[in-house]
mmCIF file of C-alpha atoms in Angstrom:
data_model
loop_
_atom_site.group_PDB
_atom_site.id
_atom_site.type_symbol
_atom_site.label_atom_id
_atom_site.label_comp_id
_atom_site.label_asym_id
_atom_site.label_seq_id
_atom_site.Cartn_x
_atom_site.Cartn_y
_atom_site.Cartn_z
ATOM 1 C CA MET A 1 94.345 145.382 69.058
ATOM 2 C CA VAL A 2 94.264 149.350 68.674
ATOM 3 C CA MET A 3 91.595 149.275 71.673
ATOM 4 C CA THR A 4 93.630 146.983 73.838
ATOM 5 C CA THR A 5 96.635 148.993 73.163
ATOM 6 C CA VAL A 6 95.089 152.185 74.312
ATOM 7 C CA SER A 7 93.271 150.787 77.380
ATOM 8 C CA VAL A 8 96.856 149.322 78.558
ATOM 9 C CA LEU A 9 98.311 152.596 78.313
ATOM 10 C CA ALA A 10 95.746 154.439 79.830
ATOM 11 C CA THR A 11 95.587 151.950 82.915
ATOM 12 C CA VAL A 12 99.304 152.423 83.611
ATOM 13 C CA ILE A 13 99.156 156.056 83.151
ATOM 14 C CA ALA A 14 96.258 156.436 85.535
ATOM 15 C CA GLY A 15 97.777 153.813 88.184
ATOM 16 C CA LEU A 16 100.829 156.033 88.410
ATOM 17 C CA ILE A 17 98.885 159.007 88.754
ATOM 18 C CA LEU A 18 97.061 157.291 91.539
ATOM 19 C CA MET A 19 99.925 156.164 93.402
ATOM 20 C CA ILE A 20 101.466 159.891 93.080
ATOM 21 C CA ALA A 21 98.310 161.383 94.162
ATOM 22 C CA ALA A 22 98.066 159.268 97.337
ATOM 23 C CA ALA A 23 101.679 159.605 98.210
ATOM 24 C CA VAL A 24 101.331 163.419 98.044
ATOM 25 C CA GLU A 25 98.022 163.323 100.076
ATOM 26 C CA ARG A 26 99.981 161.318 102.835
ATOM 27 C CA GLN A 27 102.650 164.134 103.017
ATOM 28 C CA ALA A 28 100.909 167.513 102.046
ATOM 29 C CA GLU A 29 98.873 169.453 104.429
ATOM 30 C CA GLY A 30 95.778 171.735 103.878
ATOM 31 C CA PHE A 31 95.287 172.837 100.426
ATOM 32 C CA GLY A 32 97.447 170.494 98.673
ATOM 33 C CA ALA A 33 95.997 167.437 100.670
ATOM 34 C CA ARG A 34 92.547 168.384 99.549
ATOM 35 C CA VAL A 35 93.880 168.693 95.748
ATOM 36 C CA ALA A 36 95.621 165.503 95.980
ATOM 37 C CA SER A 37 92.640 163.599 97.503
ATOM 38 C CA GLU A 38 90.043 164.926 94.758
ATOM 39 C CA VAL A 39 92.856 163.924 92.081
ATOM 40 C CA LYS A 40 93.013 160.524 93.598
ATOM 41 C CA TYR A 41 89.245 160.182 93.790
ATOM 42 C CA TRP A 42 88.987 160.725 90.109
ATOM 43 C CA GLN A 43 92.009 158.553 88.778
ATOM 44 C CA ARG A 44 90.701 155.747 91.024
ATOM 45 C CA GLY A 45 87.389 155.785 88.989
ATOM 46 C CA ALA A 46 89.387 156.354 85.551
ATOM 47 C CA PHE A 47 91.702 153.294 86.522
ATOM 48 C CA SER A 48 88.988 150.963 87.426
ATOM 49 C CA LEU A 49 87.018 151.902 84.159
ATOM 50 C CA PHE A 50 90.456 151.452 81.873
ATOM 51 C CA PHE A 51 90.827 148.017 83.741
ATOM 52 C CA ILE A 52 87.482 147.151 83.055
ATOM 53 C CA THR A 53 87.959 147.578 79.234
ATOM 54 C CA LEU A 54 91.024 145.028 79.520
ATOM 55 C CA ILE A 55 89.356 142.308 80.734
ATOM 56 C CA PRO A 56 87.699 140.952 77.284
ATOM 57 C CA ALA A 57 91.278 141.282 75.872
ATOM 58 C CA PHE A 58 93.271 139.155 78.422
ATOM 59 C CA ILE A 59 90.297 136.430 79.201
ATOM 60 C CA SER A 60 89.402 133.825 76.855
ATOM 61 C CA ARG A 61 85.528 133.692 75.931
ATOM 62 C CA PRO A 62 83.856 131.601 78.362
ATOM 63 C CA THR A 63 81.465 128.535 77.877
ATOM 64 C CA PRO A 64 78.429 129.316 80.055
ATOM 65 C CA GLU A 65 75.837 131.004 78.526
ATOM 66 C CA LEU A 66 75.677 133.731 81.401
ATOM 67 C CA ALA A 67 79.376 134.306 81.429
ATOM 68 C CA GLU A 68 79.421 134.456 77.721
ATOM 69 C CA ALA A 69 76.654 137.196 77.883
ATOM 70 C CA VAL A 70 78.643 139.154 80.350
ATOM 71 C CA TYR A 71 81.838 138.851 78.294
ATOM 72 C CA ASP A 72 80.094 139.835 75.039
ATOM 73 C CA SER A 73 78.598 143.087 76.802
ATOM 74 C CA LEU A 74 82.049 143.759 78.204
ATOM 75 C CA SER A 75 83.617 143.547 74.576
ATOM 76 C CA ALA A 76 80.729 145.701 73.173
ATOM 77 C CA LEU A 77 80.687 148.297 75.986
ATOM 78 C CA ALA A 78 84.798 148.578 76.015
ATOM 79 C CA PRO A 79 84.679 151.801 73.912
ATOM 80 C CA PHE A 80 82.107 153.409 76.234
ATOM 81 C CA PHE A 81 83.896 152.641 79.342
ATOM 82 C CA LEU A 82 87.170 153.687 77.896
ATOM 83 C CA LEU A 83 85.338 157.110 77.233
ATOM 84 C CA LEU A 84 84.011 157.380 80.661
ATOM 85 C CA GLY A 85 87.578 156.529 82.095
ATOM 86 C CA LEU A 86 88.886 159.452 79.728
ATOM 87 C CA LEU A 87 86.299 161.647 81.000
ATOM 88 C CA CYS A 88 87.480 160.844 84.611
ATOM 89 C CA PHE A 89 90.942 161.419 83.725
ATOM 90 C CA ILE A 90 90.204 164.765 82.199
ATOM 91 C CA ALA A 91 88.207 165.600 85.450
ATOM 92 C CA SER A 92 91.410 164.938 87.497
ATOM 93 C CA LEU A 93 93.546 167.227 85.224
ATOM 94 C CA SER A 94 90.814 170.000 85.633
ATOM 95 C CA LYS A 95 91.609 169.683 89.321
ATOM 96 C CA LEU A 96 95.217 169.327 88.828
ATOM 97 C CA ILE A 97 96.196 171.890 86.198
ATOM 98 C CA PRO A 98 94.609 174.786 88.521
ATOM 99 C CA ALA A 99 96.401 173.492 91.572
ATOM 100 C CA TRP A 100 99.609 173.513 89.622
ATOM 101 C CA ARG A 101 99.147 177.006 88.550
ATOM 102 C CA ARG A 102 98.479 178.194 92.065
ATOM 103 C CA HIS A 103 101.438 176.075 93.359
ATOM 104 C CA GLN A 104 103.645 178.243 90.894
ATOM 105 C CA ALA A 105 102.077 181.280 91.559
ATOM 106 C CA GLN A 106 102.811 180.778 95.358
ATOM 107 C CA ARG A 107 106.444 180.122 94.600
ATOM 108 C CA ALA A 108 106.820 183.115 92.742
ATOM 109 C CA GLU A 109 105.278 185.273 95.353
ATOM 110 C CA ALA A 110 107.492 183.251 97.853
ATOM 111 C CA ALA A 111 110.428 184.357 95.804
ATOM 112 C CA ARG A 112 109.679 187.763 95.411
ATOM 113 C CA ARG A 113 109.035 188.011 99.306
ATOM 114 C CA ARG A 114 112.338 186.486 99.956
ATOM 115 C CA GLU A 115 113.844 188.971 97.522
ATOM 116 C CA ILE A 116 111.953 191.996 99.420
ATOM 117 C CA ALA A 117 113.341 190.437 102.862
ATOM 118 C CA ALA A 118 116.919 190.139 101.480
ATOM 119 C CA ARG A 119 116.857 193.926 100.504
ATOM 120 C CA GLY A 120 115.151 194.556 104.052
ATOM 121 C CA GLY A 121 111.951 196.296 102.485
ATOM 122 C CA PRO A 122 109.465 198.144 104.973
ATOM 123 C CA TYR A 123 105.944 197.667 105.123
ATOM 124 C CA PRO A 124 103.987 199.303 102.328
ATOM 125 C CA GLU A 125 102.092 201.339 104.819
ATOM 126 C CA LEU A 126 100.765 201.248 108.562
ATOM 127 C CA SER A 127 97.144 200.638 109.198
ATOM 128 C CA ALA A 128 95.106 203.707 110.614
ATOM 129 C CA ALA A 129 94.703 201.876 114.091
ATOM 130 C CA VAL A 130 98.419 201.518 114.629
ATOM 131 C CA VAL A 131 99.113 205.189 113.704
ATOM 132 C CA HIS A 132 96.240 206.260 116.030
ATOM 133 C CA SER A 133 97.623 204.157 118.735
ATOM 134 C CA ILE A 134 101.247 205.761 118.560
ATOM 135 C CA ARG A 135 99.437 209.288 118.317
ATOM 136 C CA GLN A 136 97.685 208.798 121.579
ATOM 137 C CA CYS A 137 101.117 207.305 123.408
ATOM 138 C CA LEU A 138 103.154 210.305 121.973
ATOM 139 C CA PRO A 139 100.348 213.283 122.510
ATOM 140 C CA ASP A 140 103.298 216.152 122.640
ATOM 141 C CA MET A 141 104.805 215.103 119.351
ATOM 142 C CA ASP A 142 103.567 215.601 115.708
ATOM 143 C CA VAL A 143 103.427 212.184 114.227
ATOM 144 C CA GLN A 144 103.026 211.767 110.434
ATOM 145 C CA ALA A 145 102.286 208.393 108.648
ATOM 146 C CA ASP A 146 103.805 207.097 105.479
ATOM 147 C CA ARG A 147 105.985 209.991 104.328
ATOM 148 C CA ARG A 148 107.933 209.560 100.593
ATOM 149 C CA ASP A 149 110.200 211.756 99.005
ATOM 150 C CA GLU A 150 111.155 212.376 95.481
ATOM 151 C CA GLN A 151 113.927 210.014 95.491
ATOM 152 C CA GLY A 152 111.571 207.060 96.693
ATOM 153 C CA ASN A 153 112.537 207.261 100.351
ATOM 154 C CA HIS A 154 109.621 205.867 102.489
ATOM 155 C CA ALA A 155 109.334 206.691 106.175
ATOM 156 C CA ASN A 156 106.646 204.828 107.709
ATOM 157 C CA LEU A 157 106.448 207.488 110.608
ATOM 158 C CA ILE A 158 107.830 210.680 111.297
ATOM 159 C CA ALA A 159 107.684 211.854 115.118
ATOM 160 C CA GLU A 160 108.770 215.457 115.601
ATOM 161 C CA SER A 161 109.080 217.255 118.940
ATOM 162 C CA GLU A 162 108.899 221.079 118.803
ATOM 163 C CA GLN A 163 110.334 221.412 122.423
ATOM 164 C CA GLU A 164 113.149 219.460 122.106
ATOM 165 C CA LYS A 165 113.737 219.941 118.315
ATOM 166 C CA GLN A 166 114.169 216.215 117.804
ATOM 167 C CA ARG A 167 112.925 214.402 114.793
ATOM 168 C CA TYR A 168 112.554 210.410 114.918
ATOM 169 C CA ILE A 169 112.377 208.312 111.482
ATOM 170 C CA VAL A 170 110.608 205.257 112.233
ATOM 171 C CA TYR A 171 111.478 202.158 109.392
ATOM 172 C CA ALA A 172 108.675 199.663 110.056
ATOM 173 C CA LEU A 173 109.373 196.187 108.615
ATOM 174 C CA PRO A 174 108.575 192.690 109.183
ATOM 175 C CA ARG A 175 111.117 190.494 111.694
ATOM 176 C CA GLU A 176 111.912 188.359 108.842
ATOM 177 C CA HIS A 177 113.290 191.344 106.690
ATOM 178 C CA LEU A 178 115.332 192.431 110.163
ATOM 179 C CA HIS A 179 116.815 189.302 110.617
ATOM 180 C CA ARG A 180 119.085 187.226 108.565
ATOM 181 C CA PRO A 181 117.876 183.824 108.205
ATOM 182 C CA GLY A 182 119.071 181.229 110.476
ATOM 183 C CA GLY A 183 119.948 183.727 113.181
ATOM 184 C CA ALA A 184 122.937 185.082 111.330
ATOM 185 C CA GLY A 185 122.401 188.651 112.620
ATOM 186 C CA LEU A 186 120.863 191.882 111.481
ATOM 187 C CA ASN A 187 120.202 192.386 107.813
ATOM 188 C CA PRO A 188 122.608 195.160 106.570
ATOM 189 C CA ASN A 189 120.407 195.850 103.856
ATOM 190 C CA ALA A 190 117.506 197.040 106.226
ATOM 191 C CA LEU A 191 120.228 199.236 108.106
ATOM 192 C CA ASN A 192 121.593 200.731 105.215
ATOM 193 C CA ARG A 193 117.607 201.526 104.178
ATOM 194 C CA ALA A 194 116.666 202.951 107.377
ATOM 195 C CA CYS A 195 119.725 205.192 107.738
ATOM 196 C CA ASN A 196 119.326 206.472 104.058
ATOM 197 C CA VAL A 197 115.575 207.224 104.768
ATOM 198 C CA ALA A 198 116.598 208.949 108.172
ATOM 199 C CA ALA A 199 119.313 211.064 106.277
ATOM 200 C CA ALA A 200 116.844 212.002 103.799
ATOM 201 C CA PHE A 201 114.151 213.321 106.246
ATOM 202 C CA ASP A 202 116.972 214.624 108.545
ATOM 203 C CA GLY A 203 116.126 212.733 111.735
ATOM 204 C CA ARG A 204 117.170 209.770 114.093
ATOM 205 C CA PRO A 205 116.562 206.346 112.355
ATOM 206 C CA ILE A 206 114.678 203.820 114.517
ATOM 207 C CA LEU A 207 113.948 200.521 112.781
ATOM 208 C CA TRP A 208 110.647 198.888 114.399
ATOM 209 C CA ALA A 209 109.714 195.128 114.053
ATOM 210 C CA PRO A 210 106.204 194.403 115.564
ATOM 211 C CA LEU A 211 106.196 191.152 117.525
ATOM 212 C CA PRO A 212 103.367 188.582 117.956
ATOM 213 C CA GLN A 213 101.405 188.658 121.277
ATOM 214 C CA HIS A 214 103.834 185.948 122.910
ATOM 215 C CA GLY A 215 106.899 187.720 121.737
ATOM 216 C CA THR A 216 109.760 189.418 124.068
ATOM 217 C CA PRO A 217 110.215 192.945 123.451
ATOM 218 C CA GLN A 218 113.385 194.458 123.373
ATOM 219 C CA GLY A 219 115.282 197.554 122.380
ATOM 220 C CA TYR A 220 118.969 197.916 121.428
ATOM 221 C CA TYR A 221 121.460 199.830 119.244
ATOM 222 C CA ALA A 222 122.789 198.061 116.145
ATOM 223 C CA THR A 223 126.122 198.016 115.092
ATOM 224 C CA HIS A 224 126.449 200.138 111.785
ATOM 225 C CA ASP A 225 129.172 202.556 109.850
ATOM 226 C CA SER A 226 126.997 205.382 109.607
ATOM 227 C CA GLU A 227 127.278 208.127 111.970
ATOM 228 C CA LEU A 228 123.547 207.850 112.618
ATOM 229 C CA ARG A 229 123.489 205.199 115.302
ATOM 230 C CA PRO A 230 120.137 203.176 114.140
ATOM 231 C CA TYR A 231 118.171 202.289 117.360
ATOM 232 C CA VAL A 232 115.925 198.827 117.008
ATOM 233 C CA VAL A 233 112.650 198.121 118.644
ATOM 234 C CA GLU A 234 111.342 194.715 118.530
ATOM 235 C CA GLY A 235 107.847 194.987 120.277
ATOM 236 C CA LYS A 236 104.344 196.325 120.118
ATOM 237 C CA ASP A 237 103.572 200.083 119.313
ATOM 238 C CA ILE A 238 103.490 201.102 122.871
ATOM 239 C CA HIS A 239 107.109 199.641 123.210
ATOM 240 C CA LEU A 240 108.141 202.062 120.056
ATOM 241 C CA ALA A 241 106.531 205.029 121.999
ATOM 242 C CA GLU A 242 108.406 204.248 125.144
ATOM 243 C CA ALA A 243 111.435 204.296 123.337
ATOM 244 C CA ILE A 244 110.784 207.431 121.676
ATOM 245 C CA LYS A 245 110.019 208.855 125.115
ATOM 246 C CA LYS A 246 113.402 207.906 126.415
ATOM 247 C CA PHE A 247 115.235 209.524 123.748
ATOM 248 C CA GLU A 248 113.054 212.599 124.586
ATOM 249 C CA LEU A 249 114.089 212.354 128.183
ATOM 250 C CA THR A 250 117.786 212.237 127.257
ATOM 251 C CA ALA A 251 117.459 215.181 124.830
ATOM 252 C CA ARG A 252 115.753 217.152 127.548
ATOM 253 C CA SER A 253 118.752 216.182 130.193
ATOM 254 C CA GLU A 254 121.078 217.210 127.596
ATOM 255 C CA ARG A 255 119.472 220.494 126.884
ATOM 256 C CA ARG A 256 119.273 221.093 130.874
ATOM 257 C CA ARG A 257 122.797 220.610 131.216
ATOM 258 C CA ARG A 258 123.882 222.743 128.325
ATOM 259 C CA GLU A 259 121.515 225.562 129.791
ATOM 260 C CA ALA A 260 123.299 225.145 133.078
ATOM 261 C CA ARG A 261 126.527 225.482 131.286
ATOM 262 C CA GLU A 262 125.462 228.407 129.671
ATOM 263 C CA ALA A 263 124.216 230.158 132.854
ATOM 264 C CA ALA A 264 127.369 228.849 134.808
ATOM 265 C CA ARG A 265 129.329 230.953 132.198
ATOM 266 C CA ALA A 266 127.104 234.033 132.152
ATOM 267 C CA ALA A 267 127.403 234.125 135.944
ATOM 268 C CA GLU A 268 131.241 234.013 136.003
ATOM 269 C CA GLU A 269 131.150 237.251 134.300
ATOM 270 C CA GLY A 270 129.038 239.190 136.751
ATOM 271 C CA ASP A 271 127.611 237.481 140.007
ATOM 272 C CA PRO A 272 130.025 234.942 141.753
ATOM 273 C CA ARG A 273 127.110 232.783 142.670
ATOM 274 C CA TYR A 274 126.802 230.308 139.947
ATOM 275 C CA HIS A 275 123.538 229.056 141.229
ATOM 276 C CA VAL A 276 120.975 231.653 141.898
ATOM 277 C CA PRO A 277 117.961 229.552 143.649
ATOM 278 C CA VAL A 278 114.431 230.707 143.670
ATOM 279 C CA ARG A 279 113.446 232.703 146.792
ATOM 280 C CA SER A 280 110.281 233.188 148.666
ATOM 281 C CA GLU A 281 109.433 235.289 151.602
ATOM 282 C CA THR A 282 107.066 232.798 152.912
ATOM 283 C CA PRO A 283 107.819 231.876 156.306
ATOM 284 C CA ALA A 284 108.392 227.827 156.921
ATOM 285 C CA GLN A 285 105.817 227.661 159.615
ATOM 286 C CA ARG A 286 103.038 229.619 157.455
ATOM 287 C CA ALA A 287 104.058 227.438 154.398
ATOM 288 C CA ARG A 288 103.918 224.299 156.432
ATOM 289 C CA GLN A 289 100.312 225.043 157.206
ATOM 290 C CA GLN A 290 99.183 225.828 153.812
ATOM 291 C CA HIS A 291 100.434 222.420 152.066
ATOM 292 C CA ASP A 292 100.084 218.919 152.999
ATOM 293 C CA ARG A 293 102.316 218.066 155.698
ATOM 294 C CA GLU A 294 103.888 215.085 154.185
ATOM 295 C CA SER A 295 104.445 216.453 150.865
ATOM 296 C CA TRP A 296 105.867 219.674 152.551
ATOM 297 C CA GLU A 297 108.107 217.860 154.376
ATOM 298 C CA ARG A 298 109.557 215.529 151.750
ATOM 299 C CA PHE A 299 110.851 218.908 149.977
ATOM 300 C CA ASN A 300 111.616 220.943 152.980
ATOM 301 C CA VAL A 301 113.244 218.755 155.349
ATOM 302 C CA LEU A 302 114.097 215.390 153.607
ATOM 303 C CA ALA A 303 115.218 216.495 150.025
ATOM 304 C CA PRO A 304 117.973 218.908 151.403
ATOM 305 C CA ARG A 305 119.403 215.610 153.100
ATOM 306 C CA HIS A 306 119.276 213.260 150.015
ATOM 307 C CA PRO A 307 122.953 212.731 148.891
ATOM 308 C CA HIS A 308 121.884 212.879 145.288
ATOM 309 C CA MET A 309 120.243 216.384 145.906
ATOM 310 C CA ARG A 310 123.439 217.198 147.692
ATOM 311 C CA GLU A 311 125.854 216.319 145.139
ATOM 312 C CA VAL A 312 123.850 218.325 142.388
ATOM 313 C CA VAL A 313 123.578 221.370 144.744
ATOM 314 C CA GLU A 314 127.340 221.170 145.660
ATOM 315 C CA ARG A 315 128.036 221.057 142.191
ATOM 316 C CA ARG A 316 125.879 223.925 140.823
ATOM 317 C CA THR A 317 127.160 226.230 143.649
ATOM 318 C CA ARG A 318 130.730 224.965 143.225
ATOM 319 C CA LEU A 319 130.913 225.433 147.029
ATOM 320 C CA LEU A 320 130.136 229.005 147.598
ATOM 321 C CA CYS A 321 128.093 230.290 150.381
ATOM 322 C CA ASP A 322 124.903 231.621 149.353
ATOM 323 C CA ARG A 323 125.105 233.948 152.363
ATOM 324 C CA CYS A 324 128.728 235.357 152.240
ATOM 325 C CA LEU A 325 129.790 233.829 149.024
ATOM 326 C CA ASN A 326 132.889 232.510 150.426
ATOM 327 C CA ARG A 327 134.115 229.173 149.414
ATOM 328 C CA LEU A 328 133.075 226.332 151.589
ATOM 329 C CA PRO A 329 135.316 223.044 152.566
ATOM 330 C CA GLU A 330 134.544 219.733 150.917
ATOM 331 C CA GLU A 331 131.299 218.366 152.243
ATOM 332 C CA GLY A 332 131.288 221.293 154.959
ATOM 333 C CA GLY A 333 128.257 223.065 153.661
ATOM 334 C CA LYS A 334 124.593 222.737 154.576
ATOM 335 C CA VAL A 335 121.864 222.285 151.966
ATOM 336 C CA VAL A 336 118.766 224.398 152.607
ATOM 337 C CA PRO A 337 115.343 225.342 150.895
ATOM 338 C CA THR A 338 115.044 229.026 149.612
ATOM 339 C CA ASP A 339 111.434 228.751 148.995
ATOM 340 C CA HIS A 340 109.328 226.845 151.824
ATOM 341 C CA ASP A 341 106.208 227.730 149.858
ATOM 342 C CA HIS A 342 106.923 224.579 147.776
ATOM 343 C CA ILE A 343 106.218 220.837 147.983
ATOM 344 C CA CYS A 344 107.648 217.868 146.500
ATOM 345 C CA LYS A 345 104.995 216.330 143.693
ATOM 346 C CA ASN A 346 106.760 213.043 143.176
ATOM 347 C CA ASP A 347 105.446 210.079 145.289
ATOM 348 C CA ALA A 348 108.382 207.509 144.498
ATOM 349 C CA SER A 349 110.044 206.639 147.971
ATOM 350 C CA VAL A 350 113.254 204.736 148.527
ATOM 351 C CA ARG A 351 115.127 203.371 151.760
ATOM 352 C CA MET A 352 118.508 204.538 152.418
ATOM 353 C CA VAL A 353 121.218 204.977 154.821
ATOM 354 C CA LEU A 354 122.223 208.417 155.171
ATOM 355 C CA ASP A 355 126.189 209.543 155.700
ATOM 356 C CA GLU A 356 125.135 212.414 158.433
ATOM 357 C CA SER A 357 124.018 209.253 160.721
ATOM 358 C CA ASN A 358 126.577 207.196 162.649
ATOM 359 C CA GLU A 359 124.247 204.298 163.075
ATOM 360 C CA PRO A 360 123.312 201.998 159.998
ATOM 361 C CA ILE A 361 119.626 202.969 160.195
ATOM 362 C CA THR A 362 117.722 203.144 156.935
ATOM 363 C CA GLN A 363 115.180 205.721 156.477
ATOM 364 C CA THR A 364 112.456 206.726 153.931
ATOM 365 C CA MET A 365 113.224 209.227 151.728
ATOM 366 C CA PRO A 366 111.956 210.499 148.271
ATOM 367 C CA ASP A 367 113.558 209.072 145.338
ATOM 368 C CA CYS A 368 115.146 212.124 143.734
ATOM 369 C CA GLY A 369 117.221 210.119 141.532
ATOM 370 C CA GLN A 370 114.433 208.180 139.659
ATOM 371 C CA CYS A 371 112.745 211.801 139.605
ATOM 372 C CA HIS A 372 115.680 213.271 137.841
ATOM 373 C CA TYR A 373 115.325 210.750 135.349
ATOM 374 C CA GLU A 374 111.548 210.466 134.646
ATOM 375 C CA ASN A 375 110.216 213.511 135.823
ATOM 376 C CA PRO A 376 112.890 216.382 134.871
ATOM 377 C CA GLU A 377 110.508 219.317 135.107
ATOM 378 C CA LEU A 378 109.795 218.515 138.663
ATOM 379 C CA TYR A 379 113.475 217.665 139.755
ATOM 380 C CA GLU A 380 114.657 220.894 138.296
ATOM 381 C CA GLU A 381 111.764 222.980 140.407
ATOM 382 C CA CYS A 382 113.114 221.339 143.664
ATOM 383 C CA VAL A 383 116.891 221.945 142.909
ATOM 384 C CA SER A 384 116.022 225.536 141.672
ATOM 385 C CA ARG A 385 114.796 226.110 145.157
ATOM 386 C CA LEU A 386 118.017 224.692 147.284
ATOM 387 C CA THR A 387 121.168 226.420 147.856
ATOM 388 C CA LEU A 388 124.281 225.912 149.941
ATOM 389 C CA VAL A 389 125.473 227.734 153.041
ATOM 390 C CA HIS A 390 127.527 227.664 156.377
ATOM 391 C CA PRO A 391 126.150 225.039 158.759
ATOM 392 C CA GLY A 392 126.104 228.213 161.304
ATOM 393 C CA GLU A 393 126.963 231.808 161.070
ATOM 394 C CA CYS A 394 129.122 232.749 158.245
ATOM 395 C CA PRO A 395 132.567 233.409 159.330
ATOM 396 C CA PRO A 396 133.705 237.018 158.708
ATOM 397 C CA SER A 397 135.105 237.682 155.240
ATOM 398 C CA PRO A 398 138.758 238.882 155.269
ATOM 399 C CA ASP A 399 138.207 241.967 153.016
ATOM 400 C CA ASP A 400 135.611 243.091 155.685
ATOM 401 C CA PRO A 401 136.842 246.717 157.179
ATOM 402 C CA GLU A 402 135.949 245.496 160.981
ATOM 403 C CA GLU A 403 137.476 242.143 160.388
ATOM 404 C CA GLN A 404 140.833 243.957 159.307
ATOM 405 C CA GLN A 405 140.876 246.257 161.959
ATOM 406 C CA ARG A 406 140.414 243.463 164.269
ATOM 407 C CA GLN A 407 143.256 241.386 162.384
ATOM 408 C CA ALA A 408 145.587 244.523 162.761
ATOM 409 C CA ASP A 409 145.161 244.931 166.225
ATOM 410 C CA TYR A 410 145.697 241.408 167.112
ATOM 411 C CA GLU A 411 148.942 241.344 165.097
ATOM 412 C CA HIS A 412 149.792 244.777 167.273
ATOM 413 C CA ARG A 413 149.495 242.852 170.470
ATOM 414 C CA GLN A 414 151.442 239.934 169.135
ATOM 415 C CA ARG A 415 154.424 242.534 168.316
ATOM 416 C CA MET A 416 154.212 243.971 171.487
ATOM 417 C CA ALA A 417 154.070 240.998 173.548
ATOM 418 C CA GLU A 418 157.363 239.523 171.596
ATOM 419 C CA LEU A 419 158.888 242.984 172.223
ATOM 420 C CA GLU A 420 158.322 242.574 176.214
ATOM 421 C CA ARG A 421 159.751 239.160 176.174
ATOM 422 C CA SER A 422 162.791 240.294 174.321
ATOM 423 C CA LEU A 423 163.384 243.175 176.723
ATOM 424 C CA LYS A 424 163.167 240.825 179.967
#
């Protein structure tokens, strides 16, 4: 009776576990499916052995000798089959318990990762290959990796420019840490941490989220209450380097404008020429023979006619003629080179219609606007060799003694003519 009760319970339990394992095997994937398959395999064996032990208890003793012998054998071997079924049951549990423990560990790890993602945590460190690649992309900057301070602030990268006195603090983090779940926008905790790290290391915050191979790179400013405007780069390491280079170009342009304003203020105190160009005594014909003809003409012939260059030169000279220092009328001056021993070093060209032409015919001109943005050093070399003068001969200055004498003689003749007309 006890044997029968144990066999019934064992069979029912083995059958339930077998059905659960089969259902999990159909729904699970990967490792979970393999564990469910192994558990089902051992539970099928346990269920079969337990069921065999129930046969003598629920079937009457048969009359034929062979069937009677089988019946007696099953009754005698029932404890043995029960033991084998129990061993199969234990084997299935030996597969199930470690898998359950691994499942619990994975759930705990996933919860920990979700917590880190909610806090906007960065990568623990960057690989040496990534750091080496960024250093190659930014050869003119000092790049340091994984810097930490005493307060625990972690900067994944610090790129410092000695020339422009700029420092960029890169806060690298996975993309799932950067965005809220469900596309609800950027994670404010990540933005706050990046700004705090940038403030600790006295630099500009840049959040970098590496993208997979098929991702579309993008860069944009993030909305934040801090005075430090965090910039977000989603892309590869080369896209991060390009963003830093653009910030460098902007800082360089600002420095150029600041130096130009300071030079203008200094010039107002002395020389009335606000723009003092670089000059050369080399004749144009001789300089043309010494250089490539196309590059020479791009600067000496085409650049002075470029609307962008004309606008910049007029603004820098403040419409003062370089020869006579008299003021020119609006758009009444002529831009000329002061150093013919100079060539255009930018190969980019653009088709445009010049205002000086009466017919709308496009001409191939050097792309000075693009050069101003991408190659500020080359652009400055050209602008510093251009100036503004009168189209023809300069008119005499009102302060010239000869001009004053001629003006006095003219006024005397006018008064004598009026006197003669009045006497008549």
